[in-house]
Short mmCIF file of C-alpha atoms and ligand atoms in Angstrom, two decimals:
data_model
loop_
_atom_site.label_atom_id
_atom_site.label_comp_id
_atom_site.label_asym_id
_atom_site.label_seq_id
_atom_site.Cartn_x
_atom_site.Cartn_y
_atom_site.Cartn_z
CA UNK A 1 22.22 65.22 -170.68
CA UNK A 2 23.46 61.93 -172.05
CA UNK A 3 25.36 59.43 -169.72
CA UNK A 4 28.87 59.11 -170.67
CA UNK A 5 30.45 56.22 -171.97
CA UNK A 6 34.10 55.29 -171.43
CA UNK A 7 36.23 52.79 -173.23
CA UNK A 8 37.48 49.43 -171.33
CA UNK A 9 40.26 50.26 -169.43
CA UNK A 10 41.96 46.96 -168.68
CA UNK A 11 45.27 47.47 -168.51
CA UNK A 12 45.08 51.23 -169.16
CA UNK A 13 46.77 53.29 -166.31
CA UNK A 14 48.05 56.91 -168.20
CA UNK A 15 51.35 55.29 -168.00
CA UNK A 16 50.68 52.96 -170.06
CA UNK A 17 48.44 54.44 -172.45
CA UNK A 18 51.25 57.02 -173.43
CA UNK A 19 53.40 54.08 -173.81
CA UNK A 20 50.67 53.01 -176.67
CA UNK A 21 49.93 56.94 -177.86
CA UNK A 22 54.11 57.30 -178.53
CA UNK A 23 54.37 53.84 -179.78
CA UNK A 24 51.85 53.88 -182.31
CA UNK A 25 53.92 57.23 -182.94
CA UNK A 26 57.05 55.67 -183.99
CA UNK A 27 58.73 56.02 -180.90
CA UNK A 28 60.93 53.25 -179.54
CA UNK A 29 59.45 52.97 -175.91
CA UNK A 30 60.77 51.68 -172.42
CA UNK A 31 58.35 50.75 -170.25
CA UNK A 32 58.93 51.49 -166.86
CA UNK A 33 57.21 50.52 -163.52
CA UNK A 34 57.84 48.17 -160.62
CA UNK A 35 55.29 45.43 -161.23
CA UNK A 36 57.52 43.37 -163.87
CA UNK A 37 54.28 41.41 -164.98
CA UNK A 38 52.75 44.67 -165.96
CA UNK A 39 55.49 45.61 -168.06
CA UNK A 40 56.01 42.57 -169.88
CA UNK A 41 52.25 43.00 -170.80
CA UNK A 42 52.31 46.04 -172.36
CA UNK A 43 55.78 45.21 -174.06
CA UNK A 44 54.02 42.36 -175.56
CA UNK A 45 50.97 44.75 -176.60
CA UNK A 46 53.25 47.54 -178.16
CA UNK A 47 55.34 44.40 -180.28
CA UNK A 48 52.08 43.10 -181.61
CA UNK A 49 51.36 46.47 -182.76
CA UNK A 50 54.84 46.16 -184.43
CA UNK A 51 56.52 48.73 -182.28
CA UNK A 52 60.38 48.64 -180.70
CA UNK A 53 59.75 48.40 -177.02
CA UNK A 54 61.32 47.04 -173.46
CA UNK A 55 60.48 46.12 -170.15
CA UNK A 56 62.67 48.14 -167.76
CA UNK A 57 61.95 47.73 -164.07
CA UNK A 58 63.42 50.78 -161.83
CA UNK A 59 62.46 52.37 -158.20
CA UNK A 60 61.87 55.80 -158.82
CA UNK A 61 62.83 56.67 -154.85
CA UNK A 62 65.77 54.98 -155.68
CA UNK A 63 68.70 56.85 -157.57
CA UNK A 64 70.72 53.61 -157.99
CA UNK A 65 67.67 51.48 -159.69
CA UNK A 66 67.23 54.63 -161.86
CA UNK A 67 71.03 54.95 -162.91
CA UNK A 68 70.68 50.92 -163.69
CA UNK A 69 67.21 51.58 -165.74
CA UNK A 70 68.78 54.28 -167.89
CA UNK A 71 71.86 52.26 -168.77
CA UNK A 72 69.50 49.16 -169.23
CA UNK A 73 67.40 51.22 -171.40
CA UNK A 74 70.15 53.06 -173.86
CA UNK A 75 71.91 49.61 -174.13
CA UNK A 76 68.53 48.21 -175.72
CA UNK A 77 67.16 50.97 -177.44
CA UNK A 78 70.14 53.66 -177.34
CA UNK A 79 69.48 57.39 -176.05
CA UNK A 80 66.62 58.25 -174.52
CA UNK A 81 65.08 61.84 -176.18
CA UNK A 82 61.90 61.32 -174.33
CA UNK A 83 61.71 61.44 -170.44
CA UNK A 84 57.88 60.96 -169.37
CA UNK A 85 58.27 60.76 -165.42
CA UNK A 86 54.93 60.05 -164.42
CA UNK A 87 55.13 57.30 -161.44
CA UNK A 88 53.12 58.49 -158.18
CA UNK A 89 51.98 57.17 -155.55
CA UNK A 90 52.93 56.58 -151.66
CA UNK A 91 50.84 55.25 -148.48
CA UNK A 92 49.19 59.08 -148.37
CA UNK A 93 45.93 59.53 -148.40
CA UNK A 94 43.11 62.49 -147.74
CA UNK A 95 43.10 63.16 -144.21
CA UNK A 96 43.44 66.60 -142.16
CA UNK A 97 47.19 67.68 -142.01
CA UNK A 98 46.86 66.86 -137.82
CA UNK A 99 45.29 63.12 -138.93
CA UNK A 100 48.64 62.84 -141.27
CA UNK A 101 51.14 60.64 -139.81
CA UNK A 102 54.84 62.05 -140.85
CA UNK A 103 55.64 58.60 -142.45
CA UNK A 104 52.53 58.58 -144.69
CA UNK A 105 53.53 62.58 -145.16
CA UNK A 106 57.62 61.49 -145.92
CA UNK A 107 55.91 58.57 -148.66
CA UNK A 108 54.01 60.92 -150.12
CA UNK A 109 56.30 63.84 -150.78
CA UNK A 110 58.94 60.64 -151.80
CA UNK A 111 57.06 58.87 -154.28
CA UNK A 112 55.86 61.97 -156.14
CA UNK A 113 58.21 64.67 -155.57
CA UNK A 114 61.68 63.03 -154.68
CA UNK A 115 61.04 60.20 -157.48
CA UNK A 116 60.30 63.13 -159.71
CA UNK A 117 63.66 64.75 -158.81
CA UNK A 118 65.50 61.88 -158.85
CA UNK A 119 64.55 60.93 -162.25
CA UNK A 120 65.15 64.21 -163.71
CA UNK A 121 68.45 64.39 -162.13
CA UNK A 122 69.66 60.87 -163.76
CA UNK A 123 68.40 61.43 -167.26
CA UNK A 124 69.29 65.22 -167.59
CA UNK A 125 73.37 64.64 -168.00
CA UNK A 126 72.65 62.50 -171.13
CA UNK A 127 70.59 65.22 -172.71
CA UNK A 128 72.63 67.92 -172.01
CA UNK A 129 75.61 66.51 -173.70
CA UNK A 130 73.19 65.55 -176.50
CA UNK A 131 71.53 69.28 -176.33
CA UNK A 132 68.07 67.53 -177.12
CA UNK A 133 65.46 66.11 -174.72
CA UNK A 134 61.80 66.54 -174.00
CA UNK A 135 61.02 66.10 -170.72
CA UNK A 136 57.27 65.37 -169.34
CA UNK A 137 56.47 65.41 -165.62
CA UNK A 138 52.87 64.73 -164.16
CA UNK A 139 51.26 66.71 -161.63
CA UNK A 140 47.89 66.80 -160.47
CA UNK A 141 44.61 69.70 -159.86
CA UNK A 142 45.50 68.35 -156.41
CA UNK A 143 48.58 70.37 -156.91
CA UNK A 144 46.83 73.33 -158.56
CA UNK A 145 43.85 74.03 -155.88
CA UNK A 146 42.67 73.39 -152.48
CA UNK A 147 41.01 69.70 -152.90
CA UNK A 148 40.07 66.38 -150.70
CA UNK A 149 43.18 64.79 -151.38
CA UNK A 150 46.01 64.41 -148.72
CA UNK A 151 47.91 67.12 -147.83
CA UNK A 152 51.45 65.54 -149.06
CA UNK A 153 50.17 64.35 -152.83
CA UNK A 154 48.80 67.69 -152.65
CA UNK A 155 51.77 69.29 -151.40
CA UNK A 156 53.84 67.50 -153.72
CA UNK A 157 52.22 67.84 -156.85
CA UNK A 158 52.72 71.66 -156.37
CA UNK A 159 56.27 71.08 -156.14
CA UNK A 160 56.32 68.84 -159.12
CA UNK A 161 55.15 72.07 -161.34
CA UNK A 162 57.75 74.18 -159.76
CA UNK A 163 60.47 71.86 -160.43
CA UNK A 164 59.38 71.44 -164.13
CA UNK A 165 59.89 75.20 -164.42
CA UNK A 166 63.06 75.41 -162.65
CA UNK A 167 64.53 72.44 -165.04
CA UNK A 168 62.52 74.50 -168.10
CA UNK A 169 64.74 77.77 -167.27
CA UNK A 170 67.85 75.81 -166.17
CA UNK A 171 68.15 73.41 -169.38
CA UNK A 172 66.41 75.51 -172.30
CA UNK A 173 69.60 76.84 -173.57
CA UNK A 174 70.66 72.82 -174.09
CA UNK A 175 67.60 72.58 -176.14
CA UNK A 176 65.93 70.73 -173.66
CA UNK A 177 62.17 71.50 -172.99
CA UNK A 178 60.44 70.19 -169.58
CA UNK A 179 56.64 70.49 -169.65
CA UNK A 180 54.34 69.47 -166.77
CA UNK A 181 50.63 67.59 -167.52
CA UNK A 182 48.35 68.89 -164.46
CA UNK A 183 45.41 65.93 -164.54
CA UNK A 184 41.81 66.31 -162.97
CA UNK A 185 40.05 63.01 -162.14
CA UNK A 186 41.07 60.13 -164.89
CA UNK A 187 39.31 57.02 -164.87
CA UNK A 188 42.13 54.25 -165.19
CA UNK A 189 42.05 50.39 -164.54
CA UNK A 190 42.76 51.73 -161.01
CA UNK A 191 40.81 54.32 -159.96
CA UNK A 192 37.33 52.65 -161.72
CA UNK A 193 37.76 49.90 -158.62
CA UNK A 194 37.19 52.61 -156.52
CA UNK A 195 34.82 54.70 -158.03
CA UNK A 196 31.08 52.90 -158.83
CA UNK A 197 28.38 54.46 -160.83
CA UNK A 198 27.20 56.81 -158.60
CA UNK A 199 30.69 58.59 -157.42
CA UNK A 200 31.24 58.89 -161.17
CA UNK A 201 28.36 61.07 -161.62
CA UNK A 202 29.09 63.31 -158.83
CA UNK A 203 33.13 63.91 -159.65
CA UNK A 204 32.00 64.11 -163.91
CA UNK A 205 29.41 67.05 -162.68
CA UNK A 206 32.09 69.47 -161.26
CA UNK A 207 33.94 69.34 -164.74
CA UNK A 208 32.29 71.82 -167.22
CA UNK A 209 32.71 68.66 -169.72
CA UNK A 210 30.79 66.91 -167.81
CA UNK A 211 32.75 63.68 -167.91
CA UNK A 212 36.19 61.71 -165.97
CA UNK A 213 39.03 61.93 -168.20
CA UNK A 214 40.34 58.81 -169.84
CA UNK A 215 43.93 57.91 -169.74
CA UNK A 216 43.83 58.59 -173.77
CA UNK A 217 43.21 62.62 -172.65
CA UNK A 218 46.47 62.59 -170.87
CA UNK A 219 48.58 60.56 -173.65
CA UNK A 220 46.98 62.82 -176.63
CA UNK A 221 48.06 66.05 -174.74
CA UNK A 222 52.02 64.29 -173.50
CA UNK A 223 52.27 63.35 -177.42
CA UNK A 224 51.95 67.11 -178.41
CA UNK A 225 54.19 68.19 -175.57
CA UNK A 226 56.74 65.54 -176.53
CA UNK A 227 56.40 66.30 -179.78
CA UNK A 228 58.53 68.90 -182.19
CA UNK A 229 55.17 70.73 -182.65
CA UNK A 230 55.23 71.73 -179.20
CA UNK A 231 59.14 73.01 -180.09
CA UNK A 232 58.26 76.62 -178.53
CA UNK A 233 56.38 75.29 -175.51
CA UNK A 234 58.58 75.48 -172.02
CA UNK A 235 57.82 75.24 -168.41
CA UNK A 236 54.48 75.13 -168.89
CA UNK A 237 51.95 73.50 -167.06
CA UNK A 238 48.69 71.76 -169.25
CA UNK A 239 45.06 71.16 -167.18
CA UNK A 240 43.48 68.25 -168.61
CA UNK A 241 41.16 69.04 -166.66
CA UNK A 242 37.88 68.92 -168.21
CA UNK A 243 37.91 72.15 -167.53
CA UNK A 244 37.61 71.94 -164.16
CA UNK A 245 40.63 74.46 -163.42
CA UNK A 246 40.81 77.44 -165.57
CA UNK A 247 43.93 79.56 -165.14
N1 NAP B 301 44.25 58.84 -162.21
C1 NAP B 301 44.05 60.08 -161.86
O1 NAP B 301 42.91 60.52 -161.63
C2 NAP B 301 45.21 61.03 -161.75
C3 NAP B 301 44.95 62.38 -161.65
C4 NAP B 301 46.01 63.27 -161.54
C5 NAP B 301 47.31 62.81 -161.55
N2 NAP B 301 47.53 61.48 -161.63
C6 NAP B 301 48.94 61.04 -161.63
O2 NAP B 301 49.21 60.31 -162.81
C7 NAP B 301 50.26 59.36 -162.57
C8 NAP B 301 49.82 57.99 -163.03
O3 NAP B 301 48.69 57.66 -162.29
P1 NAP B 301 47.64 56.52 -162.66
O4 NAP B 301 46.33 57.00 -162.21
O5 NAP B 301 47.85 56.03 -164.03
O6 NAP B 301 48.08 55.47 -161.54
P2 NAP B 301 48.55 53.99 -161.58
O7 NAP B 301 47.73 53.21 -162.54
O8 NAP B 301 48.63 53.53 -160.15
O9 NAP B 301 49.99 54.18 -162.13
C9 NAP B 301 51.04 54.62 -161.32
C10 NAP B 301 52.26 54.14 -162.03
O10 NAP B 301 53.41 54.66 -161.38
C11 NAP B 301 54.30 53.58 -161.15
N3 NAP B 301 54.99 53.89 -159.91
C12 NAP B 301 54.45 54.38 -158.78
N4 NAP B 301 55.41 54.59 -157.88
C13 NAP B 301 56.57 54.19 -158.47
C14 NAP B 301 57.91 54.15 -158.06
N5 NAP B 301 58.27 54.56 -156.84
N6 NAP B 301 58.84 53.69 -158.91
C15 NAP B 301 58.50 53.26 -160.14
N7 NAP B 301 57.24 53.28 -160.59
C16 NAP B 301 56.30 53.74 -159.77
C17 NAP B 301 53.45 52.35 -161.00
O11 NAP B 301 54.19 51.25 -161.43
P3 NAP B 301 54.15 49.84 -160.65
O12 NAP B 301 52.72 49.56 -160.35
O13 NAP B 301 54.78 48.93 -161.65
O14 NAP B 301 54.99 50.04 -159.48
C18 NAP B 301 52.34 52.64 -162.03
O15 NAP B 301 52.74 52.22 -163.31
C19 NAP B 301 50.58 59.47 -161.08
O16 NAP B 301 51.68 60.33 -160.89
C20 NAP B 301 49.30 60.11 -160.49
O17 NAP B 301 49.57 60.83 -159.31
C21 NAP B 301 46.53 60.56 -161.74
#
């Protein structure tokens, strides 16, 4: 079999790349992140491409920097119909649950979980009185099935799908949809630091496409789920996955 090829991926986390993927699809986009640099660059990137875009920096653990960020963000581009809360992160990482300190367990359920939760919970209100939203939240196959990673991304990915359902049931009757994009291994700007040739081989061979994903797998797939096309589709949890998980 042929050796796959994947594109450059400078600046391409699957943050950003949706950023591009909604831009180029006539959506006015905030950018949102910590690193203020970062966001200024793809700003710049989606403006060049002619697109309406801002830099809006918020803390997802934080409820207060995410009550400033929306309020930022509907003064500059006005009401936001698109929520794609995909930050992650935390100090976490794989390691037996009795080699898991509790802090690096608290950081991980926090920055996936709780930042998930608390962005929900600030941009919800706005929709509902609208009755119109889309919501995306991002999960992981470390949230799907037993895996190497640590037990509180793990742990907290699986709590990211519930919650998507429980808004999904909770907010359909607003006409508000909340979907959930379940990832397998994505090569991103990131991730490719810590992964040379040789590692790539090995993860791309347990994937029945035998490739990593690209952050452009996750944006094509949070376009359609965004999208009015995807008007029937609630609660529901999408494995881009390279068919790694088959449920
Ligand atoms: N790459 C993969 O293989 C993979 C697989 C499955 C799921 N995922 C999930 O996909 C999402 C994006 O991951 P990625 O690989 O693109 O990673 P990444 O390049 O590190 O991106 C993570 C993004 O989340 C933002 N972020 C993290 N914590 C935040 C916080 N507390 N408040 C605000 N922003 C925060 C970061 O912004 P700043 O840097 O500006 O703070 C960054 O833009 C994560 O939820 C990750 O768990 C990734």
């Amino acid at each position: 079999m042929s050796k796959p090829t994947y594109p450059d991926l400078k600046g391409c986390g699957i943050g950003a790349e949706t950023c591009r993927w909604l831009a180029d699809n006539g959506v006015k986009v905030a950018v949102s992140g910590r690193n203020e640099e970062a966001l200024d660059q793809v700003v710049a990137e989606l403006r060049g491409s002619g697109a309406e875009a801002a830099a809006i920096s918020a803390e997802c653990t934080d409820a207060q920097s995410l009550e400033r960020a929306r309020s930022d963000a509907e003064k500059r581009l006005g009401p936001i119909d698109i929520l794609v809360a995909f930050a992650g992160g935390g100090t976490a990482r794989p390691a037996p649950v009795e080699m898991t300190s509790e802090s690096d367990w608290r950081s991980g359920i926090d920055h996936n979980l709780t930042a998930t939760f608390l962005t929900l919970k600030t941009f919800l209100p706005g929709m509902k009185v609208r009755r119109s939203g889309s919501i995306l939240t991002m999960a992981s196959t470390a949230g799907r099935s037993s895996s190497p990673a640590s037990p509180a991304y793990a742990a907290a990915k699986a709590g990211v799908i519930m919650l998507t359902r429980h808004v999904a049931q909770e907010v359909g009757s607003f006409n508000i949809r909340a979907n959930c994009l379940s990832p397998s291994a994505i090569l991103t700007e990131r991730t490719a630091l810590h992964m040379p040739e040789g590692k790539r081989s090995q993860i791309a061979a347990l994937h029945p496409i035998s490739r990593l994903g690209i952050p452009a797998d996750v944006a094509a797939a949070a376009l359609f789920l965004a999208s009015e096309s995807a008007s029937w589709i609630t609660g529901a949890t999408i494995d881009v996955a390279g068919g790694r998980l088959m449920h």
